[in-house]
């Protein structure tokens, strides 16, 4: 395991204490940034309009960009700032702790696109069956909440301009790809690895938390599987940029696909399709397994360091 030195003495604490400190910084950042965002949103569009937007986002198109900005700020604060704060408590050079100072080899990055593309039919298939789960007495509440979240997401992505597409890619793909990866893989997975001394336990638990913190029950299992993939990519490559690329690409494909649907370039709404079918999914599983194995066998475990 890697050892880090700093001026705060945090590494002298137990891993359990460090995890508590990490979640403490997360709650602090969430409170500050989310609170500021909500106050700003209420100030700009009015508290009543915020509630109206959430209930029916398509009736309040003029508020969408403002709402997206507040969501962006909240995400950066909760995940990005908290991860950076903790990283600099762990090491003088927090960027090094987060593995942000390492450039992956081209052979490593070459696997990202085909891996993500092959994962899409698998994720879609699992997502379809995840939606069929009956939550008993909570079933209606869960489905109503998911429907509301889906409507807000569609409103976010409903822009038909190139500028709107680029902004959506920033908000939905690029920024989450960066801040969520440094949070869940760059910090949380590493802390859990230190604590359990078992990389598989660390990857599984961080993947569970990664999915749970998105608060989408009908997409919990596929997002958990995505978390597993990202966890192993990070463990094998020791490079957060591989994860950022994979995460951003996965989200970006959805953004572009919905843009093409809204523009009328395609008749397929990926949010409403069942899945790709059994045969395409089975083929995707085979290709994904082969690529995943080749990544494991060929990835360079010691990426190039950026020059100072």
mmCIF file of C-alpha atoms in Angstrom:
data_model
loop_
_atom_site.group_PDB
_atom_site.id
_atom_site.type_symbol
_atom_site.label_atom_id
_atom_site.label_comp_id
_atom_site.label_asym_id
_atom_site.label_seq_id
_atom_site.Cartn_x
_atom_site.Cartn_y
_atom_site.Cartn_z
ATOM 1 C CA UNK A 1 0.000 0.000 0.000
ATOM 2 C CA UNK A 2 1.116 3.553 -0.699
ATOM 3 C CA UNK A 3 2.086 5.747 2.268
ATOM 4 C CA UNK A 4 1.559 9.478 2.249
ATOM 5 C CA UNK A 5 3.108 12.227 4.314
ATOM 6 C CA UNK A 6 1.581 15.567 5.228
ATOM 7 C CA UNK A 7 1.557 18.315 7.822
ATOM 8 C CA UNK A 8 -1.813 17.405 9.365
ATOM 9 C CA UNK A 9 -1.020 14.039 10.917
ATOM 10 C CA UNK A 10 -4.130 12.450 9.416
ATOM 11 C CA UNK A 11 -2.237 9.293 8.435
ATOM 12 C CA UNK A 12 -1.580 8.605 12.129
ATOM 13 C CA UNK A 13 -5.328 8.138 12.620
ATOM 14 C CA UNK A 14 -7.030 4.801 12.054
ATOM 15 C CA UNK A 15 -8.581 4.162 8.650
ATOM 16 C CA UNK A 16 -12.007 4.246 10.308
ATOM 17 C CA UNK A 17 -11.245 7.727 11.625
ATOM 18 C CA UNK A 18 -10.010 8.824 8.214
ATOM 19 C CA UNK A 19 -13.217 7.569 6.591
ATOM 20 C CA UNK A 20 -15.229 9.549 9.137
ATOM 21 C CA UNK A 21 -13.130 12.628 8.356
ATOM 22 C CA UNK A 22 -13.728 12.099 4.644
ATOM 23 C CA UNK A 23 -17.482 11.822 5.064
ATOM 24 C CA UNK A 24 -17.351 14.807 7.406
ATOM 25 C CA UNK A 25 -15.742 16.947 4.707
ATOM 26 C CA UNK A 26 -18.328 15.597 2.248
ATOM 27 C CA UNK A 27 -21.253 16.613 4.461
ATOM 28 C CA UNK A 28 -19.664 20.011 5.053
ATOM 29 C CA UNK A 29 -19.200 20.642 1.334
ATOM 30 C CA UNK A 30 -22.676 19.325 0.554
ATOM 31 C CA UNK A 31 -24.242 21.629 3.124
ATOM 32 C CA UNK A 32 -22.347 24.690 1.937
ATOM 33 C CA UNK A 33 -22.605 24.207 -1.820
ATOM 34 C CA UNK A 34 -26.096 22.694 -1.958
ATOM 35 C CA UNK A 35 -27.376 25.317 0.455
ATOM 36 C CA UNK A 36 -25.850 28.120 -1.576
ATOM 37 C CA UNK A 37 -27.237 26.629 -4.786
ATOM 38 C CA UNK A 38 -30.755 26.371 -3.384
ATOM 39 C CA UNK A 39 -30.651 29.925 -2.061
ATOM 40 C CA UNK A 40 -29.371 31.166 -5.418
ATOM 41 C CA UNK A 41 -32.036 29.194 -7.277
ATOM 42 C CA UNK A 42 -34.811 30.496 -5.026
ATOM 43 C CA UNK A 43 -33.475 34.046 -5.375
ATOM 44 C CA UNK A 44 -33.345 33.918 -9.181
ATOM 45 C CA UNK A 45 -36.555 32.099 -10.024
ATOM 46 C CA UNK A 46 -38.493 32.169 -6.737
ATOM 47 C CA UNK A 47 -39.174 29.409 -4.222
ATOM 48 C CA UNK A 48 -42.625 28.660 -5.663
ATOM 49 C CA UNK A 49 -41.200 28.316 -9.147
ATOM 50 C CA UNK A 50 -38.603 25.810 -7.904
ATOM 51 C CA UNK A 51 -41.370 23.522 -6.665
ATOM 52 C CA UNK A 52 -43.315 24.020 -9.896
ATOM 53 C CA UNK A 53 -40.243 23.194 -11.983
ATOM 54 C CA UNK A 54 -39.639 19.945 -10.111
ATOM 55 C CA UNK A 55 -43.283 18.902 -10.561
ATOM 56 C CA UNK A 56 -43.389 19.698 -14.277
ATOM 57 C CA UNK A 57 -39.997 20.759 -15.672
ATOM 58 C CA UNK A 58 -41.159 21.062 -19.287
ATOM 59 C CA UNK A 59 -43.556 23.864 -18.319
ATOM 60 C CA UNK A 60 -40.676 25.959 -17.005
ATOM 61 C CA UNK A 61 -38.115 25.832 -19.802
ATOM 62 C CA UNK A 62 -36.747 29.272 -18.915
ATOM 63 C CA UNK A 63 -35.557 27.907 -15.565
ATOM 64 C CA UNK A 64 -33.729 24.858 -16.883
ATOM 65 C CA UNK A 65 -30.290 26.414 -17.428
ATOM 66 C CA UNK A 66 -30.382 28.096 -14.020
ATOM 67 C CA UNK A 67 -31.353 24.784 -12.429
ATOM 68 C CA UNK A 68 -28.563 22.982 -14.293
ATOM 69 C CA UNK A 69 -26.024 25.499 -13.027
ATOM 70 C CA UNK A 70 -27.082 24.939 -9.422
ATOM 71 C CA UNK A 71 -26.894 21.176 -9.882
ATOM 72 C CA UNK A 72 -23.427 21.597 -11.372
ATOM 73 C CA UNK A 73 -22.243 23.667 -8.410
ATOM 74 C CA UNK A 74 -23.692 21.157 -5.928
ATOM 75 C CA UNK A 75 -21.975 18.254 -7.694
ATOM 76 C CA UNK A 76 -18.612 20.010 -7.793
ATOM 77 C CA UNK A 77 -18.899 20.907 -4.130
ATOM 78 C CA UNK A 78 -20.095 17.582 -2.785
ATOM 79 C CA UNK A 79 -17.782 15.345 -4.782
ATOM 80 C CA UNK A 80 -14.955 17.448 -6.207
ATOM 81 C CA UNK A 81 -14.158 19.910 -3.435
ATOM 82 C CA UNK A 82 -14.602 17.346 -0.663
ATOM 83 C CA UNK A 83 -12.271 14.897 -2.439
ATOM 84 C CA UNK A 84 -9.657 17.603 -2.951
ATOM 85 C CA UNK A 85 -9.907 18.760 0.667
ATOM 86 C CA UNK A 86 -9.376 15.256 1.959
ATOM 87 C CA UNK A 87 -6.594 14.555 -0.536
ATOM 88 C CA UNK A 88 -4.621 17.521 0.762
ATOM 89 C CA UNK A 89 -5.167 16.316 4.315
ATOM 90 C CA UNK A 90 -3.660 12.986 3.265
ATOM 91 C CA UNK A 91 -0.692 14.352 1.344
ATOM 92 C CA UNK A 92 1.043 17.658 0.710
ATOM 93 C CA UNK A 93 0.418 17.122 -2.988
ATOM 94 C CA UNK A 94 -3.236 16.118 -2.999
ATOM 95 C CA UNK A 95 -3.239 15.837 -6.781
ATOM 96 C CA UNK A 96 -0.666 13.065 -6.500
ATOM 97 C CA UNK A 97 -2.813 11.223 -3.949
ATOM 98 C CA UNK A 98 -5.743 11.373 -6.380
ATOM 99 C CA UNK A 99 -3.506 9.980 -9.169
ATOM 100 C CA UNK A 100 -4.144 13.115 -11.226
ATOM 101 C CA UNK A 101 -0.432 13.624 -11.945
ATOM 102 C CA UNK A 102 -0.118 10.458 -14.003
ATOM 103 C CA UNK A 103 -0.580 10.173 -17.754
ATOM 104 C CA UNK A 104 -1.843 6.772 -18.913
ATOM 105 C CA UNK A 105 -0.132 4.989 -21.766
ATOM 106 C CA UNK A 106 -1.951 5.104 -25.136
ATOM 107 C CA UNK A 107 -2.458 1.319 -24.991
ATOM 108 C CA UNK A 108 -4.340 1.781 -21.724
ATOM 109 C CA UNK A 109 -6.632 4.494 -23.061
ATOM 110 C CA UNK A 110 -7.231 2.522 -26.258
ATOM 111 C CA UNK A 111 -9.345 0.068 -24.281
ATOM 112 C CA UNK A 112 -11.704 2.708 -22.879
ATOM 113 C CA UNK A 113 -13.927 3.296 -25.922
ATOM 114 C CA UNK A 114 -14.574 -0.381 -26.849
ATOM 115 C CA UNK A 115 -15.093 -1.319 -23.190
ATOM 116 C CA UNK A 116 -17.704 1.395 -22.698
ATOM 117 C CA UNK A 117 -19.435 0.605 -26.009
ATOM 118 C CA UNK A 118 -19.615 -3.100 -25.186
ATOM 119 C CA UNK A 119 -20.966 -2.342 -21.718
ATOM 120 C CA UNK A 120 -23.966 -0.379 -23.064
ATOM 121 C CA UNK A 121 -26.116 -3.353 -24.173
ATOM 122 C CA UNK A 122 -25.289 -5.156 -20.921
ATOM 123 C CA UNK A 123 -26.234 -2.163 -18.789
ATOM 124 C CA UNK A 124 -29.437 -1.636 -20.811
ATOM 125 C CA UNK A 125 -30.453 -5.283 -20.362
ATOM 126 C CA UNK A 126 -29.855 -5.221 -16.604
ATOM 127 C CA UNK A 127 -31.580 -1.836 -16.326
ATOM 128 C CA UNK A 128 -34.693 -3.222 -18.023
ATOM 129 C CA UNK A 129 -35.001 -6.055 -15.503
ATOM 130 C CA UNK A 130 -34.085 -3.797 -12.583
ATOM 131 C CA UNK A 131 -37.187 -1.786 -13.471
ATOM 132 C CA UNK A 132 -39.348 -4.900 -13.122
ATOM 133 C CA UNK A 133 -38.494 -5.288 -9.420
ATOM 134 C CA UNK A 134 -41.511 -4.884 -7.164
ATOM 135 C CA UNK A 135 -40.811 -2.842 -4.045
ATOM 136 C CA UNK A 136 -44.033 -3.869 -2.357
ATOM 137 C CA UNK A 137 -45.793 -1.091 -0.481
ATOM 138 C CA UNK A 138 -43.093 1.327 -1.663
ATOM 139 C CA UNK A 139 -43.483 0.407 -5.331
ATOM 140 C CA UNK A 140 -45.659 3.369 -6.351
ATOM 141 C CA UNK A 141 -43.509 5.856 -4.434
ATOM 142 C CA UNK A 142 -40.333 4.488 -6.034
ATOM 143 C CA UNK A 143 -41.778 4.566 -9.549
ATOM 144 C CA UNK A 144 -43.249 8.065 -9.084
ATOM 145 C CA UNK A 145 -39.883 9.350 -7.863
ATOM 146 C CA UNK A 146 -38.063 7.714 -10.757
ATOM 147 C CA UNK A 147 -40.563 9.175 -13.213
ATOM 148 C CA UNK A 148 -40.060 12.644 -11.734
ATOM 149 C CA UNK A 149 -36.273 12.319 -11.949
ATOM 150 C CA UNK A 150 -36.550 11.068 -15.537
ATOM 151 C CA UNK A 151 -38.688 14.055 -16.507
ATOM 152 C CA UNK A 152 -36.179 16.478 -14.977
ATOM 153 C CA UNK A 153 -33.320 14.728 -16.799
ATOM 154 C CA UNK A 154 -35.176 14.928 -20.113
ATOM 155 C CA UNK A 155 -35.845 18.610 -19.507
ATOM 156 C CA UNK A 156 -32.127 19.079 -18.853
ATOM 157 C CA UNK A 157 -31.222 17.380 -22.123
ATOM 158 C CA UNK A 158 -33.974 18.839 -24.291
ATOM 159 C CA UNK A 159 -31.810 21.532 -25.918
ATOM 160 C CA UNK A 160 -31.703 21.490 -29.720
ATOM 161 C CA UNK A 161 -28.712 23.812 -30.194
ATOM 162 C CA UNK A 162 -25.023 22.943 -30.401
ATOM 163 C CA UNK A 163 -24.315 25.352 -27.538
ATOM 164 C CA UNK A 164 -26.935 23.568 -25.470
ATOM 165 C CA UNK A 165 -25.444 20.192 -26.354
ATOM 166 C CA UNK A 166 -21.965 21.332 -25.289
ATOM 167 C CA UNK A 167 -23.324 22.703 -22.008
ATOM 168 C CA UNK A 168 -25.158 19.424 -21.371
ATOM 169 C CA UNK A 169 -21.971 17.466 -22.024
ATOM 170 C CA UNK A 170 -20.196 19.674 -19.494
ATOM 171 C CA UNK A 171 -22.919 19.299 -16.847
ATOM 172 C CA UNK A 172 -23.856 15.645 -17.341
ATOM 173 C CA UNK A 173 -20.679 14.010 -18.678
ATOM 174 C CA UNK A 174 -17.414 15.913 -18.208
ATOM 175 C CA UNK A 175 -17.794 17.402 -14.727
ATOM 176 C CA UNK A 176 -19.447 14.309 -13.171
ATOM 177 C CA UNK A 177 -16.810 12.155 -14.834
ATOM 178 C CA UNK A 178 -14.108 14.119 -13.059
ATOM 179 C CA UNK A 179 -15.593 14.852 -9.634
ATOM 180 C CA UNK A 180 -17.344 11.520 -9.077
ATOM 181 C CA UNK A 181 -14.266 9.526 -10.060
ATOM 182 C CA UNK A 182 -11.866 11.408 -7.790
ATOM 183 C CA UNK A 183 -14.440 10.989 -4.996
ATOM 184 C CA UNK A 184 -15.410 7.327 -5.358
ATOM 185 C CA UNK A 185 -12.263 5.836 -6.848
ATOM 186 C CA UNK A 186 -9.583 8.441 -6.051
ATOM 187 C CA UNK A 187 -10.458 8.619 -2.342
ATOM 188 C CA UNK A 188 -13.186 6.245 -1.151
ATOM 189 C CA UNK A 189 -11.970 3.083 -2.868
ATOM 190 C CA UNK A 190 -8.402 3.715 -1.743
ATOM 191 C CA UNK A 191 -9.479 4.283 1.869
ATOM 192 C CA UNK A 192 -11.545 1.105 1.857
ATOM 193 C CA UNK A 193 -8.610 -0.781 0.365
ATOM 194 C CA UNK A 194 -6.390 0.459 3.176
ATOM 195 C CA UNK A 195 -8.988 -0.541 5.740
ATOM 196 C CA UNK A 196 -10.023 -3.975 4.468
ATOM 197 C CA UNK A 197 -6.665 -4.906 2.927
ATOM 198 C CA UNK A 198 -8.788 -6.478 0.199
ATOM 199 C CA UNK A 199 -9.179 -4.734 -3.119
ATOM 200 C CA UNK A 200 -12.290 -6.690 -4.081
ATOM 201 C CA UNK A 201 -14.138 -5.648 -0.920
ATOM 202 C CA UNK A 202 -13.079 -2.045 -1.507
ATOM 203 C CA UNK A 203 -14.281 -2.095 -5.115
ATOM 204 C CA UNK A 204 -17.623 -3.735 -4.250
ATOM 205 C CA UNK A 205 -18.425 -1.406 -1.343
ATOM 206 C CA UNK A 206 -17.428 1.730 -3.256
ATOM 207 C CA UNK A 207 -19.559 0.536 -6.205
ATOM 208 C CA UNK A 208 -22.548 0.055 -3.874
ATOM 209 C CA UNK A 209 -22.120 3.546 -2.449
ATOM 210 C CA UNK A 210 -21.561 4.968 -5.937
ATOM 211 C CA UNK A 211 -24.923 3.583 -7.032
ATOM 212 C CA UNK A 212 -26.751 4.375 -3.791
ATOM 213 C CA UNK A 213 -25.709 8.033 -3.749
ATOM 214 C CA UNK A 214 -27.442 8.566 -7.093
ATOM 215 C CA UNK A 215 -30.754 7.769 -5.341
ATOM 216 C CA UNK A 216 -32.234 5.877 -8.297
ATOM 217 C CA UNK A 217 -33.634 2.533 -7.137
ATOM 218 C CA UNK A 218 -34.736 1.401 -10.592
ATOM 219 C CA UNK A 219 -31.211 1.882 -11.886
ATOM 220 C CA UNK A 220 -29.326 0.670 -8.818
ATOM 221 C CA UNK A 221 -28.056 -2.655 -10.196
ATOM 222 C CA UNK A 222 -26.764 -1.405 -13.586
ATOM 223 C CA UNK A 223 -25.087 1.575 -11.922
ATOM 224 C CA UNK A 224 -23.546 -0.819 -9.387
ATOM 225 C CA UNK A 225 -22.164 -2.885 -12.277
ATOM 226 C CA UNK A 226 -20.773 0.275 -13.845
ATOM 227 C CA UNK A 227 -19.148 1.069 -10.505
ATOM 228 C CA UNK A 228 -17.548 -2.372 -10.461
ATOM 229 C CA UNK A 229 -16.095 -1.869 -13.923
ATOM 230 C CA UNK A 230 -14.729 1.548 -12.997
ATOM 231 C CA UNK A 231 -13.357 0.170 -9.736
ATOM 232 C CA UNK A 232 -11.331 -2.536 -11.456
ATOM 233 C CA UNK A 233 -10.154 -0.174 -14.187
ATOM 234 C CA UNK A 234 -8.741 2.064 -11.482
ATOM 235 C CA UNK A 235 -7.233 -0.764 -9.461
ATOM 236 C CA UNK A 236 -5.477 -2.230 -12.482
ATOM 237 C CA UNK A 237 -4.361 0.985 -14.168
ATOM 238 C CA UNK A 238 -3.625 3.014 -11.014
ATOM 239 C CA UNK A 239 -4.698 6.012 -13.086
ATOM 240 C CA UNK A 240 -7.778 8.121 -12.440
ATOM 241 C CA UNK A 241 -7.755 9.558 -15.965
ATOM 242 C CA UNK A 242 -8.757 6.156 -17.334
ATOM 243 C CA UNK A 243 -11.819 6.264 -15.085
ATOM 244 C CA UNK A 244 -12.624 9.864 -15.922
ATOM 245 C CA UNK A 245 -12.513 9.052 -19.642
ATOM 246 C CA UNK A 246 -14.728 5.963 -19.252
ATOM 247 C CA UNK A 247 -17.238 7.712 -16.983
ATOM 248 C CA UNK A 248 -17.474 10.833 -19.151
ATOM 249 C CA UNK A 249 -17.782 8.756 -22.331
ATOM 250 C CA UNK A 250 -20.580 6.637 -20.868
ATOM 251 C CA UNK A 251 -22.581 9.705 -19.829
ATOM 252 C CA UNK A 252 -21.697 11.598 -22.980
ATOM 253 C CA UNK A 253 -23.080 8.871 -25.245
ATOM 254 C CA UNK A 254 -26.459 9.218 -23.519
ATOM 255 C CA UNK A 255 -26.389 13.003 -23.891
ATOM 256 C CA UNK A 256 -25.569 12.832 -27.604
ATOM 257 C CA UNK A 257 -28.080 10.040 -28.246
ATOM 258 C CA UNK A 258 -30.894 12.045 -26.647
ATOM 259 C CA UNK A 259 -29.837 15.172 -28.561
ATOM 260 C CA UNK A 260 -30.103 13.225 -31.822
ATOM 261 C CA UNK A 261 -33.543 11.961 -30.781
ATOM 262 C CA UNK A 262 -34.789 15.463 -29.912
ATOM 263 C CA UNK A 263 -33.438 16.819 -33.203
ATOM 264 C CA UNK A 264 -35.211 14.058 -35.109
ATOM 265 C CA UNK A 265 -32.014 12.470 -36.437
ATOM 266 C CA UNK A 266 -33.116 9.144 -34.942
ATOM 267 C CA UNK A 267 -36.442 7.712 -33.821
ATOM 268 C CA UNK A 268 -34.899 5.781 -30.941
ATOM 269 C CA UNK A 269 -35.361 7.191 -27.461
ATOM 270 C CA UNK A 270 -32.802 5.265 -25.427
ATOM 271 C CA UNK A 271 -34.612 6.124 -22.193
ATOM 272 C CA UNK A 272 -37.769 4.355 -23.327
ATOM 273 C CA UNK A 273 -36.332 1.356 -25.185
ATOM 274 C CA UNK A 274 -36.512 -2.031 -23.466
ATOM 275 C CA UNK A 275 -33.049 -3.384 -24.294
ATOM 276 C CA UNK A 276 -30.984 -4.357 -27.319
ATOM 277 C CA UNK A 277 -32.217 -7.950 -27.342
ATOM 278 C CA UNK A 278 -30.805 -11.211 -26.005
ATOM 279 C CA UNK A 279 -28.480 -11.998 -28.933
ATOM 280 C CA UNK A 280 -26.804 -8.548 -29.122
ATOM 281 C CA UNK A 281 -26.460 -8.535 -25.332
ATOM 282 C CA UNK A 282 -24.851 -11.993 -25.310
ATOM 283 C CA UNK A 283 -22.398 -10.903 -28.000
ATOM 284 C CA UNK A 284 -21.632 -7.744 -26.003
ATOM 285 C CA UNK A 285 -20.939 -9.870 -22.900
ATOM 286 C CA UNK A 286 -18.418 -11.978 -24.805
ATOM 287 C CA UNK A 287 -16.621 -8.978 -26.314
ATOM 288 C CA UNK A 288 -16.663 -7.123 -23.004
ATOM 289 C CA UNK A 289 -15.193 -10.115 -21.146
ATOM 290 C CA UNK A 290 -12.395 -10.465 -23.705
ATOM 291 C CA UNK A 291 -11.597 -6.734 -23.645
ATOM 292 C CA UNK A 292 -11.713 -6.640 -19.838
ATOM 293 C CA UNK A 293 -9.265 -9.540 -19.652
ATOM 294 C CA UNK A 294 -6.945 -7.970 -22.237
ATOM 295 C CA UNK A 295 -7.032 -4.702 -20.317
ATOM 296 C CA UNK A 296 -6.010 -6.546 -17.156
ATOM 297 C CA UNK A 297 -3.176 -8.358 -18.934
ATOM 298 C CA UNK A 298 -1.817 -5.437 -20.946
ATOM 299 C CA UNK A 299 -2.357 -2.330 -18.838
ATOM 300 C CA UNK A 300 0.832 -0.580 -17.769
ATOM 301 C CA UNK A 301 0.792 -0.589 -13.980
ATOM 302 C CA UNK A 302 3.308 2.263 -13.780
ATOM 303 C CA UNK A 303 1.970 5.201 -15.882
ATOM 304 C CA UNK A 304 4.231 8.068 -16.924
ATOM 305 C CA UNK A 305 4.554 10.847 -14.341
ATOM 306 C CA UNK A 306 3.871 14.390 -15.432
ATOM 307 C CA UNK A 307 6.966 16.541 -15.290
ATOM 308 C CA UNK A 308 7.008 19.217 -12.603
#
